[in-house]
GROMACS .gro file of C-alpha atoms in nm:
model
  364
    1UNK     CA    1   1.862  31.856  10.032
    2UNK     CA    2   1.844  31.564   9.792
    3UNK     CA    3   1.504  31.674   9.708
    4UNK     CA    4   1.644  32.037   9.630
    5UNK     CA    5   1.911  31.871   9.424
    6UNK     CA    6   1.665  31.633   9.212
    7UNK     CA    7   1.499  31.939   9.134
    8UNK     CA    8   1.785  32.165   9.020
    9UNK     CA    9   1.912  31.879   8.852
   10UNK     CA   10   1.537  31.834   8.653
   11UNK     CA   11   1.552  32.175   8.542
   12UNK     CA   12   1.853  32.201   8.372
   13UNK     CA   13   1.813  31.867   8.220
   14UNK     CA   14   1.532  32.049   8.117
   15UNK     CA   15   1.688  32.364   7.938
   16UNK     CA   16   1.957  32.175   7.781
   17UNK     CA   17   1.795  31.917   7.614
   18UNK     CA   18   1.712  32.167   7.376
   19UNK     CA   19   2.050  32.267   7.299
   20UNK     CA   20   2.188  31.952   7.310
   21UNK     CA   21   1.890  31.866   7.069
   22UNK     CA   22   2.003  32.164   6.829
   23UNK     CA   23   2.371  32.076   6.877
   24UNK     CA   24   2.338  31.683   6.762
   25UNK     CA   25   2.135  31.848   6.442
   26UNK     CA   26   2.366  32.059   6.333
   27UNK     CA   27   2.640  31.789   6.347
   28UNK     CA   28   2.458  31.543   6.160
   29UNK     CA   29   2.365  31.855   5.902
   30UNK     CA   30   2.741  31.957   5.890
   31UNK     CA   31   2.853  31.592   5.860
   32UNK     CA   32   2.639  31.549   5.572
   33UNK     CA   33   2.733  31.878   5.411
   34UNK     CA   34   3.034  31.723   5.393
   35UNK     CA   35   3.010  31.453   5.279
   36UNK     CA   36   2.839  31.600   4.993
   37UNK     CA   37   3.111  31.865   4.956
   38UNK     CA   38   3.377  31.517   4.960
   39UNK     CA   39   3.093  31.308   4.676
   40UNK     CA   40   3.126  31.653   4.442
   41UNK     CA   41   3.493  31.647   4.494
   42UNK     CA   42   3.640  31.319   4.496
   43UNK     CA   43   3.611  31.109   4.151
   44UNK     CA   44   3.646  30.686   4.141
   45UNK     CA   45   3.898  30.545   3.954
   46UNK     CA   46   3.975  30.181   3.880
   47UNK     CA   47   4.313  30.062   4.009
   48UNK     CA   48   4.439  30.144   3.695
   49UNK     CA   49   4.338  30.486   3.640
   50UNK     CA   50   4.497  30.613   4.050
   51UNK     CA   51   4.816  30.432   3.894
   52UNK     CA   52   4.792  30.644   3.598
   53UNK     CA   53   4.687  30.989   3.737
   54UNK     CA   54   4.779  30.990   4.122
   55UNK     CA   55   4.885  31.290   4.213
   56UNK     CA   56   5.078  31.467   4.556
   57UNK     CA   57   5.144  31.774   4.735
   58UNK     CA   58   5.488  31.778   4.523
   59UNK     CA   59   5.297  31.744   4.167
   60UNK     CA   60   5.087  32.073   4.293
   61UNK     CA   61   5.413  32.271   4.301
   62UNK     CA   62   5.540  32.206   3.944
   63UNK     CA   63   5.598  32.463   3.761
   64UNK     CA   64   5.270  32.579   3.517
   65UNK     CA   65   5.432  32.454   3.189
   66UNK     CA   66   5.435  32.102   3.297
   67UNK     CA   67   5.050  32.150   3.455
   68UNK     CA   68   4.951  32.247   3.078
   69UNK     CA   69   5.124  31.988   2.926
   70UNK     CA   70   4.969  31.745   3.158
   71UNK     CA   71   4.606  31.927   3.058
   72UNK     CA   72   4.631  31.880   2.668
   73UNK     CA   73   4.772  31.517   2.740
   74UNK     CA   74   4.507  31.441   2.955
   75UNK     CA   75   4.238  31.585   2.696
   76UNK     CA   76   4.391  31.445   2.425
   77UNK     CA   77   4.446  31.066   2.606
   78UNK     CA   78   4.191  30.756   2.661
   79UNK     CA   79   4.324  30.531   2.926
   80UNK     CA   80   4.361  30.185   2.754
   81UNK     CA   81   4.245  29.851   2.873
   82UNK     CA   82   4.431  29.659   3.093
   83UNK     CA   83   4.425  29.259   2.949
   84UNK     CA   84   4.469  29.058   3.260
   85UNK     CA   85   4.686  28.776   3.252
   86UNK     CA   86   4.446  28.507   3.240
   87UNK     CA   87   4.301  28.648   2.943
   88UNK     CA   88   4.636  28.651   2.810
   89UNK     CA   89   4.701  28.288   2.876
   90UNK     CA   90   4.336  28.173   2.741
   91UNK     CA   91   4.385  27.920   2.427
   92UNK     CA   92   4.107  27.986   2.251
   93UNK     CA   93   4.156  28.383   2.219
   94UNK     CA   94   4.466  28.456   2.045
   95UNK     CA   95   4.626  28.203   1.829
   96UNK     CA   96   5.010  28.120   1.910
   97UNK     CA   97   5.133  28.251   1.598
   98UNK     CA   98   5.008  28.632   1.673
   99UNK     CA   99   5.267  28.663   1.964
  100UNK     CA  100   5.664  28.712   1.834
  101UNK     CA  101   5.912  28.698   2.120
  102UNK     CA  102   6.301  28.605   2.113
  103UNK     CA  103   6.212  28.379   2.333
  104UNK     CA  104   6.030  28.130   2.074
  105UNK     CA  105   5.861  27.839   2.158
  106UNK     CA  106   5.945  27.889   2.567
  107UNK     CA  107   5.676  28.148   2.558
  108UNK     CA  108   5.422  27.864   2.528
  109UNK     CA  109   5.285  27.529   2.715
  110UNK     CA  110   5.149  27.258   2.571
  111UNK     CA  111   4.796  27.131   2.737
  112UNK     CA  112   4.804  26.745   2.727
  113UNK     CA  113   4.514  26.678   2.882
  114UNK     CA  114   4.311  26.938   2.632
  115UNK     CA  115   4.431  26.805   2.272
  116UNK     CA  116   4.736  26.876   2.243
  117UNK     CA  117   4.617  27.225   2.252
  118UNK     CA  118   4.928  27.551   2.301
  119UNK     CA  119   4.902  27.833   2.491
  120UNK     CA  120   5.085  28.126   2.633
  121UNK     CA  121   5.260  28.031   2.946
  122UNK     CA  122   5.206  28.190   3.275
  123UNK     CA  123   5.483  28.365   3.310
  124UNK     CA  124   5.431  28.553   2.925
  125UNK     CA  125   5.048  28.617   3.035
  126UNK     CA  126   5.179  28.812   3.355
  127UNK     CA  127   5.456  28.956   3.173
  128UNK     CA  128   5.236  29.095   2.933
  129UNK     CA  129   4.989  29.241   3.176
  130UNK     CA  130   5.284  29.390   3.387
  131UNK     CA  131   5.407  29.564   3.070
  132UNK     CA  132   5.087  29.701   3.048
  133UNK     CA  133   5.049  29.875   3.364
  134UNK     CA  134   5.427  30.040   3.336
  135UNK     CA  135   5.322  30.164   2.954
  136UNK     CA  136   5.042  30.333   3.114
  137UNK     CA  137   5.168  30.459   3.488
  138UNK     CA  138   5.299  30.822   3.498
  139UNK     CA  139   5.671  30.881   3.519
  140UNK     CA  140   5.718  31.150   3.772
  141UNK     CA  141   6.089  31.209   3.703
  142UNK     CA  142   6.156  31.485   3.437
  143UNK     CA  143   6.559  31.387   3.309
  144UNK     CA  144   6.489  31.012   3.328
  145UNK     CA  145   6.202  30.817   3.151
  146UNK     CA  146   6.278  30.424   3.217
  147UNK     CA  147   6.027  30.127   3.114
  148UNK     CA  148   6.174  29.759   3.140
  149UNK     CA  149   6.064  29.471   3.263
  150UNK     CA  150   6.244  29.169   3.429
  151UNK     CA  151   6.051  28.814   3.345
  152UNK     CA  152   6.138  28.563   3.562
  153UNK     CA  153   6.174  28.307   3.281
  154UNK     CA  154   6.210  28.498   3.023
  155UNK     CA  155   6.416  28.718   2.826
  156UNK     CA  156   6.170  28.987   2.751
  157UNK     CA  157   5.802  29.145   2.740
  158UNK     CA  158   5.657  28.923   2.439
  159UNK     CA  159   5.501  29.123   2.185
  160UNK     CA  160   5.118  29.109   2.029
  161UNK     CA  161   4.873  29.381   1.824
  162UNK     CA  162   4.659  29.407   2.146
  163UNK     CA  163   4.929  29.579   2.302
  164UNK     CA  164   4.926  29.873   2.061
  165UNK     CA  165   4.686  30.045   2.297
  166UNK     CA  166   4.930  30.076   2.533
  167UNK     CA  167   5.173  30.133   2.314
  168UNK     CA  168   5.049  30.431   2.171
  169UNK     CA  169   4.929  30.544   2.508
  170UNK     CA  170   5.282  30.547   2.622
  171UNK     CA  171   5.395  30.742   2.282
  172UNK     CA  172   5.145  30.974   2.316
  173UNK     CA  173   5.235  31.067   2.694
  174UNK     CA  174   5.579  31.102   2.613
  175UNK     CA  175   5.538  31.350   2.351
  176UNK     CA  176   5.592  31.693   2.552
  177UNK     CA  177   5.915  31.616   2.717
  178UNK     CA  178   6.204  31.830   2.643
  179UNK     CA  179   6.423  31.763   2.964
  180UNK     CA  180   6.534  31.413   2.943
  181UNK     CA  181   6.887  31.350   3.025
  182UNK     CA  182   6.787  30.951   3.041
  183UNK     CA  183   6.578  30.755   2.816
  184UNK     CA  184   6.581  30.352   2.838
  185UNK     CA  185   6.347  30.075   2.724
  186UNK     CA  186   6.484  29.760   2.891
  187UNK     CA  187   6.343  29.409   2.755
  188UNK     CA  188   6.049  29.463   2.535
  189UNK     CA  189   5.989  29.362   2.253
  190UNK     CA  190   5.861  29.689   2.031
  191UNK     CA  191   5.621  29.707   1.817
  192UNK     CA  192   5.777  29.662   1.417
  193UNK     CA  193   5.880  29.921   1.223
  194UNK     CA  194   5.776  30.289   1.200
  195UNK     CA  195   5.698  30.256   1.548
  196UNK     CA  196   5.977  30.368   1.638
  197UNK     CA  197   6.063  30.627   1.413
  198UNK     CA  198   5.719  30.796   1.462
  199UNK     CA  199   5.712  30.750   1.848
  200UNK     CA  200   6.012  30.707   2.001
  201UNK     CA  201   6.340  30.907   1.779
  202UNK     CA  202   6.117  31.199   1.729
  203UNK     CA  203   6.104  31.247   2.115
  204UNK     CA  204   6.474  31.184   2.180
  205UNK     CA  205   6.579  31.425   1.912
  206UNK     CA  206   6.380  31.735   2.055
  207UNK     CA  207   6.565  31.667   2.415
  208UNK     CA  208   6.878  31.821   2.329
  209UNK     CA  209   7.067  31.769   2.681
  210UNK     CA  210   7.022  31.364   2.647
  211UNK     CA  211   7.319  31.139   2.778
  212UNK     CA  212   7.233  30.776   2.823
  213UNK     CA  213   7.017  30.616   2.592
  214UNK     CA  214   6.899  30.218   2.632
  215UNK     CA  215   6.711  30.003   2.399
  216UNK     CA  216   6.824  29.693   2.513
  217UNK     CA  217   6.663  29.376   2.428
  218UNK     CA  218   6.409  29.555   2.207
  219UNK     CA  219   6.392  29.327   1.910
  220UNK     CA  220   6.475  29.643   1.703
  221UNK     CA  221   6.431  29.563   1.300
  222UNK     CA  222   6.671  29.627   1.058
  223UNK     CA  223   6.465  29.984   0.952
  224UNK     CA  224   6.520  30.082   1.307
  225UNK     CA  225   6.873  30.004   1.352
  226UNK     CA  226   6.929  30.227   1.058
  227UNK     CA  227   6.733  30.526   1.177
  228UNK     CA  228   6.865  30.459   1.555
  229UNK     CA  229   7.244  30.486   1.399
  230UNK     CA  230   7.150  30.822   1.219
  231UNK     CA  231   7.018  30.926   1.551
  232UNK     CA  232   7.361  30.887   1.684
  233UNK     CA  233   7.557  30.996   1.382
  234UNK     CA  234   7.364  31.349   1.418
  235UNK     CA  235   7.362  31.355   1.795
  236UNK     CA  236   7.617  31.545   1.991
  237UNK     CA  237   7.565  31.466   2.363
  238UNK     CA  238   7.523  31.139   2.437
  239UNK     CA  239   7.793  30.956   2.693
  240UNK     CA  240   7.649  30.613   2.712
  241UNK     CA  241   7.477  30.373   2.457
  242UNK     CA  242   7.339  30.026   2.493
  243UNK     CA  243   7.197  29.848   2.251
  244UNK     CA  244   7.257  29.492   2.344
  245UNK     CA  245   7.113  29.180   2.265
  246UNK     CA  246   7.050  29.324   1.882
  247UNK     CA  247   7.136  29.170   1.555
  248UNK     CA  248   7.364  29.369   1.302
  249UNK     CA  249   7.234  29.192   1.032
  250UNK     CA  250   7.373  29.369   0.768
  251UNK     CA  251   7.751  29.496   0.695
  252UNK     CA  252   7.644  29.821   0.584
  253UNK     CA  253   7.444  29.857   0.922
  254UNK     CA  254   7.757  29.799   1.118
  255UNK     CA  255   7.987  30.060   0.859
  256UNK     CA  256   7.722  30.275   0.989
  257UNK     CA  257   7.724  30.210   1.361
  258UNK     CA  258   8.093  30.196   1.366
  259UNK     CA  259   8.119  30.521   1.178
  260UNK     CA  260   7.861  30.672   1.439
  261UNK     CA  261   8.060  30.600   1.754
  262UNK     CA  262   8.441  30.724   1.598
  263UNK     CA  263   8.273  31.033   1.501
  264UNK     CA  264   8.029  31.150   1.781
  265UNK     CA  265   8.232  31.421   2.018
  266UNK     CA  266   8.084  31.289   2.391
  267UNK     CA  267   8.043  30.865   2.346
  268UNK     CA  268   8.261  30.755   2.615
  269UNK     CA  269   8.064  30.386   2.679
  270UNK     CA  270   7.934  30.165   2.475
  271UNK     CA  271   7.713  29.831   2.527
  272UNK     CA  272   7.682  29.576   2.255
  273UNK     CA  273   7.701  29.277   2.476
  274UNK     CA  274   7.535  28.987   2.307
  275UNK     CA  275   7.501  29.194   1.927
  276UNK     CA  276   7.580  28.953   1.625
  277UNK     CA  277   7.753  29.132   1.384
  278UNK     CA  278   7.741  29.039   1.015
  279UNK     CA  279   8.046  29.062   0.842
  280UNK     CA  280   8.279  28.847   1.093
  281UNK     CA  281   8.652  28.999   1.152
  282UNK     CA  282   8.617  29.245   0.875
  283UNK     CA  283   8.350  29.387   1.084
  284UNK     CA  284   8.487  29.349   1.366
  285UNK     CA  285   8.782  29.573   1.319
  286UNK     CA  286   8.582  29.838   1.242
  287UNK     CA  287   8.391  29.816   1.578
  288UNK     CA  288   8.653  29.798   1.792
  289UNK     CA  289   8.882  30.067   1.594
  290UNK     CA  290   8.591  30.299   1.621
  291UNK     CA  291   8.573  30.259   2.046
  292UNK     CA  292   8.913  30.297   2.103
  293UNK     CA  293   8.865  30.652   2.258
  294UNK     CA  294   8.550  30.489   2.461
  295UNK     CA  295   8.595  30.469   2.875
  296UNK     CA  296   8.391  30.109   2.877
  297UNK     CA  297   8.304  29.853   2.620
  298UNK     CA  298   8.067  29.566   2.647
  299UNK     CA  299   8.065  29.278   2.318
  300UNK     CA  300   8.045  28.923   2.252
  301UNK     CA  301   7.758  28.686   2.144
  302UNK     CA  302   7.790  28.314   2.105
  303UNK     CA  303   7.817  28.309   1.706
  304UNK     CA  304   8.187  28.511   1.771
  305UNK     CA  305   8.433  28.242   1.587
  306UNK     CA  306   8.793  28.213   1.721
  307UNK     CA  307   8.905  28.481   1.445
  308UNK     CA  308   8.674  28.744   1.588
  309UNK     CA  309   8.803  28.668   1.991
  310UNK     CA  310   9.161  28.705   1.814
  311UNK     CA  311   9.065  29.048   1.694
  312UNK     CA  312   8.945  29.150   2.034
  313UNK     CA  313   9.294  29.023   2.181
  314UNK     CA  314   9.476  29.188   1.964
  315UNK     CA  315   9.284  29.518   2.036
  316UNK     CA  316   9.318  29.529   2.391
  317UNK     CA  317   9.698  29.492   2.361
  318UNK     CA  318   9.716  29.832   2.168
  319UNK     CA  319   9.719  30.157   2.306
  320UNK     CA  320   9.363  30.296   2.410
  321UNK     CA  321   9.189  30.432   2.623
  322UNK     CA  322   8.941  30.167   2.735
  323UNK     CA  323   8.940  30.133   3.164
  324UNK     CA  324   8.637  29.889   3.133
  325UNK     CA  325   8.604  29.589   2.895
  326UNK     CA  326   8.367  29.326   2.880
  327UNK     CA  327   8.395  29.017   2.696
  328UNK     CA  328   8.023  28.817   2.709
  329UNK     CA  329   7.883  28.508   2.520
  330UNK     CA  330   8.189  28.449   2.307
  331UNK     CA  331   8.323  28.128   2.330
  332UNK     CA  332   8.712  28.141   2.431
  333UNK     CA  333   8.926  27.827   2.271
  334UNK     CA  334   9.255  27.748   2.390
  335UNK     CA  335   9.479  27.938   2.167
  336UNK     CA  336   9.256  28.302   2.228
  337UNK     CA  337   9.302  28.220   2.604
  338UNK     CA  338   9.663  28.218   2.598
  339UNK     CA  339   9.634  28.603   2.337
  340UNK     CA  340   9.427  28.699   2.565
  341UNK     CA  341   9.606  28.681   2.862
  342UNK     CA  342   9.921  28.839   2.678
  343UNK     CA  343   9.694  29.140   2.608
  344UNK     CA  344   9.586  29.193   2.931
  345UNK     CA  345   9.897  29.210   3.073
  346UNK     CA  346  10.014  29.430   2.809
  347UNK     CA  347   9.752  29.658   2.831
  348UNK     CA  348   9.776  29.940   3.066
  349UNK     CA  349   9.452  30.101   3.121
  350UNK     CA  350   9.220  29.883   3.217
  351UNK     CA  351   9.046  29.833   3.556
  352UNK     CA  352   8.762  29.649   3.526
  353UNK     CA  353   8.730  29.322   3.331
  354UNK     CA  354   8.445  29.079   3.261
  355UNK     CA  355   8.470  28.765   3.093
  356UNK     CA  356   8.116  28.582   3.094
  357UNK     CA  357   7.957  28.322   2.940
  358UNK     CA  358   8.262  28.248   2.754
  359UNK     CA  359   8.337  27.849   2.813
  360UNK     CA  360   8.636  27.930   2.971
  361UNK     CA  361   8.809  27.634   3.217
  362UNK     CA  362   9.002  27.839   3.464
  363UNK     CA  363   9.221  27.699   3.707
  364UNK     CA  364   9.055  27.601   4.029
   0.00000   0.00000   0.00000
């Protein structure tokens, strides 16, 4: 029986050796049609480049207007180079005095043991290449465009010509879109002046449904605070504006502002925490008569003498219609704490309050 067994067992070894034979050979021939079918199909990219043009399921369902803007971008786009932060931070590349930065000096480190020799700090160098990478990534989201950047010793994105790539990169991406309800540029210090006249205003005139802009911390120049305030002058949706940490340099630039914000129909809040104004009281009047129909108001910067906090006081003990007020960076003497306090009790409306920054020795 074993014998008849063996021999069964032989023969069919025997006829399917040749099938298994065919079957093993048409796997490794379908395996490498595939792979050939995945070679033609899938492209490389550099880290970078998936950053910049990942796409999903979602993306596939857009509608086919977006998909042809996306085309001509793409055609008309060449993906910058990314400068690494090493590079950045390399003495003998860039001298010291080709970065600008609000931040001065703190942008720097001094190498003792190399001559005395300065150089971008680490912190700027990976700033810098951070920045970068968020001017170049794709922003998914069609009613809000955001790009800021959070140092963690620093104030803001330094600013140098071999970031114009990027720059433009991001202009040029940004171009086509007609649906934003949300545009903000948080802590970067822009490139000067048309920049952002021929880049950025052109864009956030053509989106005509736009309610919150941001350029705060920007560095803006005087040119662009007066083509910025024209902006707002002729616009006619806009809720919320922030423009903080900017100097007003000029009185006739904050005339202008102030005559913006009492005139436009929708403005209900207003940032200009940390803003110097020029002008002093004079100017300061004409601010804070021109958001007294605002919801929320945010102002103050460290240069504020004790006549400007006495203006403020004496504002929020009128009749408005301010339910959020922030008072930030202005130092607070004796005498403006006690008007203060008077005006707050007087005042009626208001519900939130912020006082920060303002040397102020409250009771323990």
């Amino acid at each position: 029986m074993i014998h008849d067994l063996t021999e069964i067992a032989v023969h069919l070894i025997i006829l399917y050796t040749p099938t298994l034979r065919y079957r093993k050979r048409k796997g490794k021939e379908d395996e490498s049609e595939d792979e050939e079918e995945n070679e033609q199909e899938s492209t490389t990219f550099s880290d970078d480049e998936v950053t910049q043009f990942s796409s999903d399921s979602e993306e596939e369902q857009e509608s086919s207007d977006s998909k042809d803007e996306e085309e001509v971008s793409g055609r008309a786009m060449t993906f910058p180079t990314i400068i690494k932060r090493w590079e950045w931070t390399s003495s003998s590349v860039r001298a010291v005095e080709s970065f600008s930065s609000v931040d001065g000096d703190n942008i720097f480190y001094t190498n003792y043991w190399n001559g005395y020799r300065r150089s971008l700090s680490y912190d700027a160098g990976q700033s810098l290449e951070g920045a970068q990478r968020s001017l170049v990534s794709r922003q998914h989201d069609k009613q809000s465009l955001t790009l800021e950047h959070y140092p963690k010793y620093l104030s803001q994105v330094p600013y140098h010509a071999d970031m114009m790539p990027c720059y433009e990169y991001f202009a040029e991406g940004i171009q086509h879109r007609t649906s934003l309800e949300e545009f903000k540029v948080i802590n970067y210090n822009l490139p000067q002046s048309p920049w952002l006249e021929k880049n950025i205003l052109p864009v956030l005139e053509q989106n005509r449904k736009l309610a919150v802009l941001e350029l705060s911390n920007c560095s803006l120049s005087a040119d662009d605070l007066t083509l910025l305030t024209k902006f707002v002058a002729e616009n006619k949706t806009l809720s919320t504006l922030n423009i903080s940490r900017t100097n007003i340099e000029s009185e006739d630039a904050v005339k202008a502002l102030a005559s913006a914000f009492k005139k436009h129909p929708a403005l209900r809040k207003v940032n200009l925490a940390y803003c110097s104004f020029a002008g002093g009281r004079g100017m300061m009047d004409k601010i804070l008569g021109a958001c007294k129909k605002c919801d929320s108001l945010q102002i103050g910067h460290k240069d504020f003498d004790s006549n400007c906090v006495e203006k403020i006081a004496n504002f929020l003990g009128k009749k408005h219609s301010l339910t959020s007020f922030s008072l930030v960076g202005a130092p607070v003497d004796k005498d403006n704490k006690r008007l203060l306090s008077e005006a707050l009790v007087q005042n009626k409306t208001i519900e939130k309050l912020r006082l920060h920054s303002n040397q102020l020795q409250l009771p323990a």
